Structure formats: C-alpha cells, structure tokens
mmCIF file of C-alpha atoms in Angstrom:
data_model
loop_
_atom_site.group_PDB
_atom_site.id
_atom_site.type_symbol
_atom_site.label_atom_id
_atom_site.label_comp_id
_atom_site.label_asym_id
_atom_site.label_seq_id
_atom_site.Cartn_x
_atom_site.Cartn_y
_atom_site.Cartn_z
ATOM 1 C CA UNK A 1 47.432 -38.196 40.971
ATOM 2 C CA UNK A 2 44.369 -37.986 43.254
ATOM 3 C CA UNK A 3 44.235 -40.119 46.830
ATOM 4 C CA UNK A 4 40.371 -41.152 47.611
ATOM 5 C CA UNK A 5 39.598 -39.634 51.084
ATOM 6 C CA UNK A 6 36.561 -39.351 52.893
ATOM 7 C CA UNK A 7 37.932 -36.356 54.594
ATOM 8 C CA UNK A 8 36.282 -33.332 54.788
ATOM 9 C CA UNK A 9 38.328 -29.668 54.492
ATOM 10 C CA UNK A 10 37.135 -26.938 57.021
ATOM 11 C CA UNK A 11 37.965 -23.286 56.759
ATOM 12 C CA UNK A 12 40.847 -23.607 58.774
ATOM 13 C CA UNK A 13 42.066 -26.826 56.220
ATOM 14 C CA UNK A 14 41.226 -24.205 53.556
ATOM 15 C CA UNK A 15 43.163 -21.095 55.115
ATOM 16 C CA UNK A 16 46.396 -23.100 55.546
ATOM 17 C CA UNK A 17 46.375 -24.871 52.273
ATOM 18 C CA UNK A 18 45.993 -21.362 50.542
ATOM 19 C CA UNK A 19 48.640 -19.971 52.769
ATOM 20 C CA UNK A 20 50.779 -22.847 51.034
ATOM 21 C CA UNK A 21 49.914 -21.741 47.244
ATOM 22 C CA UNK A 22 50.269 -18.186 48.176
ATOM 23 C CA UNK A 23 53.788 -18.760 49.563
ATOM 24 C CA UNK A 24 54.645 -21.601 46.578
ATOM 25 C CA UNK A 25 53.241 -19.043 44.056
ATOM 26 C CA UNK A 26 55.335 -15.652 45.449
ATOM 27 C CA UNK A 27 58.516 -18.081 45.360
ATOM 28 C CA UNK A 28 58.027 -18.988 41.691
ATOM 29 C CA UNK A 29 56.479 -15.901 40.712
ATOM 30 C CA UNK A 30 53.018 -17.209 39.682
ATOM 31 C CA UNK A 31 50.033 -15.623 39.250
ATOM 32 C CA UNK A 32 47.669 -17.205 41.884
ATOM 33 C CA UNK A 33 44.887 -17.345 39.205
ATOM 34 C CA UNK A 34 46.848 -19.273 36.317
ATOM 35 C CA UNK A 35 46.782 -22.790 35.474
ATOM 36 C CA UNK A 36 49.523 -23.786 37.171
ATOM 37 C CA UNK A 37 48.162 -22.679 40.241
ATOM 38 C CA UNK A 38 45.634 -24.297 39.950
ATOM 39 C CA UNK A 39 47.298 -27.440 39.325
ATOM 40 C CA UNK A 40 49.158 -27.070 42.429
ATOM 41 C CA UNK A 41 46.055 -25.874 44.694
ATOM 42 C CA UNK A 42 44.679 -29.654 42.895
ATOM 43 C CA UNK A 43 48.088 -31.111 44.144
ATOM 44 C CA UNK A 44 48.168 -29.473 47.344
ATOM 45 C CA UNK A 45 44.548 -30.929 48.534
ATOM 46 C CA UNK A 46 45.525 -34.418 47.815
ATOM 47 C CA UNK A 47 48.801 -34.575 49.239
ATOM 48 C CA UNK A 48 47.275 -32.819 52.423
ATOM 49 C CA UNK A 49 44.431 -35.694 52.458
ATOM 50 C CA UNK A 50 47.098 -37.619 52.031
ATOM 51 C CA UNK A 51 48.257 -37.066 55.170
ATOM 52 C CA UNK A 52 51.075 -34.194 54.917
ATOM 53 C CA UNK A 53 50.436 -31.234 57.140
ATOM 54 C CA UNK A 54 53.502 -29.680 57.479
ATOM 55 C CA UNK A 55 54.117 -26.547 55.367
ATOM 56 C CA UNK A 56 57.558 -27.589 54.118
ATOM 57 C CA UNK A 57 56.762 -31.168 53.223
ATOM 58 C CA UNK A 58 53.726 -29.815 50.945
ATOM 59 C CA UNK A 59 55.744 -27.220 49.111
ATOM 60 C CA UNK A 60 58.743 -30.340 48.565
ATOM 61 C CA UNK A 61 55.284 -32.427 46.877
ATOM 62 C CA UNK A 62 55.080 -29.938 44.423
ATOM 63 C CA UNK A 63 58.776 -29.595 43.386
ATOM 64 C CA UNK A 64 59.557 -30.975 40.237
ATOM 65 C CA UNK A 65 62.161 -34.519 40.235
ATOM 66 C CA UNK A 66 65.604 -33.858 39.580
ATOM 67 C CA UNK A 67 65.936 -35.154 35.808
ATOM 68 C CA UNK A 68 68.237 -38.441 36.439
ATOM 69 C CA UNK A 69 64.922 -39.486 38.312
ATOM 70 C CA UNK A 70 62.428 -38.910 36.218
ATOM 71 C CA UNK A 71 63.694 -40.820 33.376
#
C-alpha cells in the first residue's frame, strides 16, 4: 500500500522513522539490512505520510492481523 503525499521527509522525519525500524527490528530480531526491513522502512514512510506520528501507533501498522481477520 502506498498513500500519495506531497510531503517532504527532513532529517529529523528520517532520524525518528529509523529510530522506529531499529526498535521494530531489535523486537523481532531482524537484521536491519534484510528484506523485511526494508519492507517495513517502505511501510513505515507511508503510514507516517499518512499521518501517524506517534511511535506506538507506527510499530501497531506493521503488526501482522490476527488470522480470523484476515480471512
């Protein structure tokens, strides 16, 4: 899913979005240079253009559906 945005990330955007993955990453034991990380870095950037700035809300975007919801 990607949200159109004619927002622009500065290096503070960019600090506390990697903060995010770094702390999403350590939790699930990730290497911060696989694929999945950089699915959720993809993730992360829209949901924050999106509108969600708070730390917890962006780490609940990424969790996976319970299974009774996704089907």
């Amino acid at each position: 899913m990607t949200f159109s945005s004619f927002d622009t990330l500065d290096a503070t955007d960019l600090s506390f979005l990697r903060m995010v993955l770094e702390d999403v990453c350590a939790e699930r034991a990730l290497p911060l240079d696989g694929p999945e990380a950089a699915d959720m870095a993809r993730a992360l950037v829209d949901w924050y253009l999106f509108g969600i700035r708070h730390p917890q809300q962006l780490k609940q975007m990424l969790s996976p559906l319970p299974a009774f919801l996704a089907s």
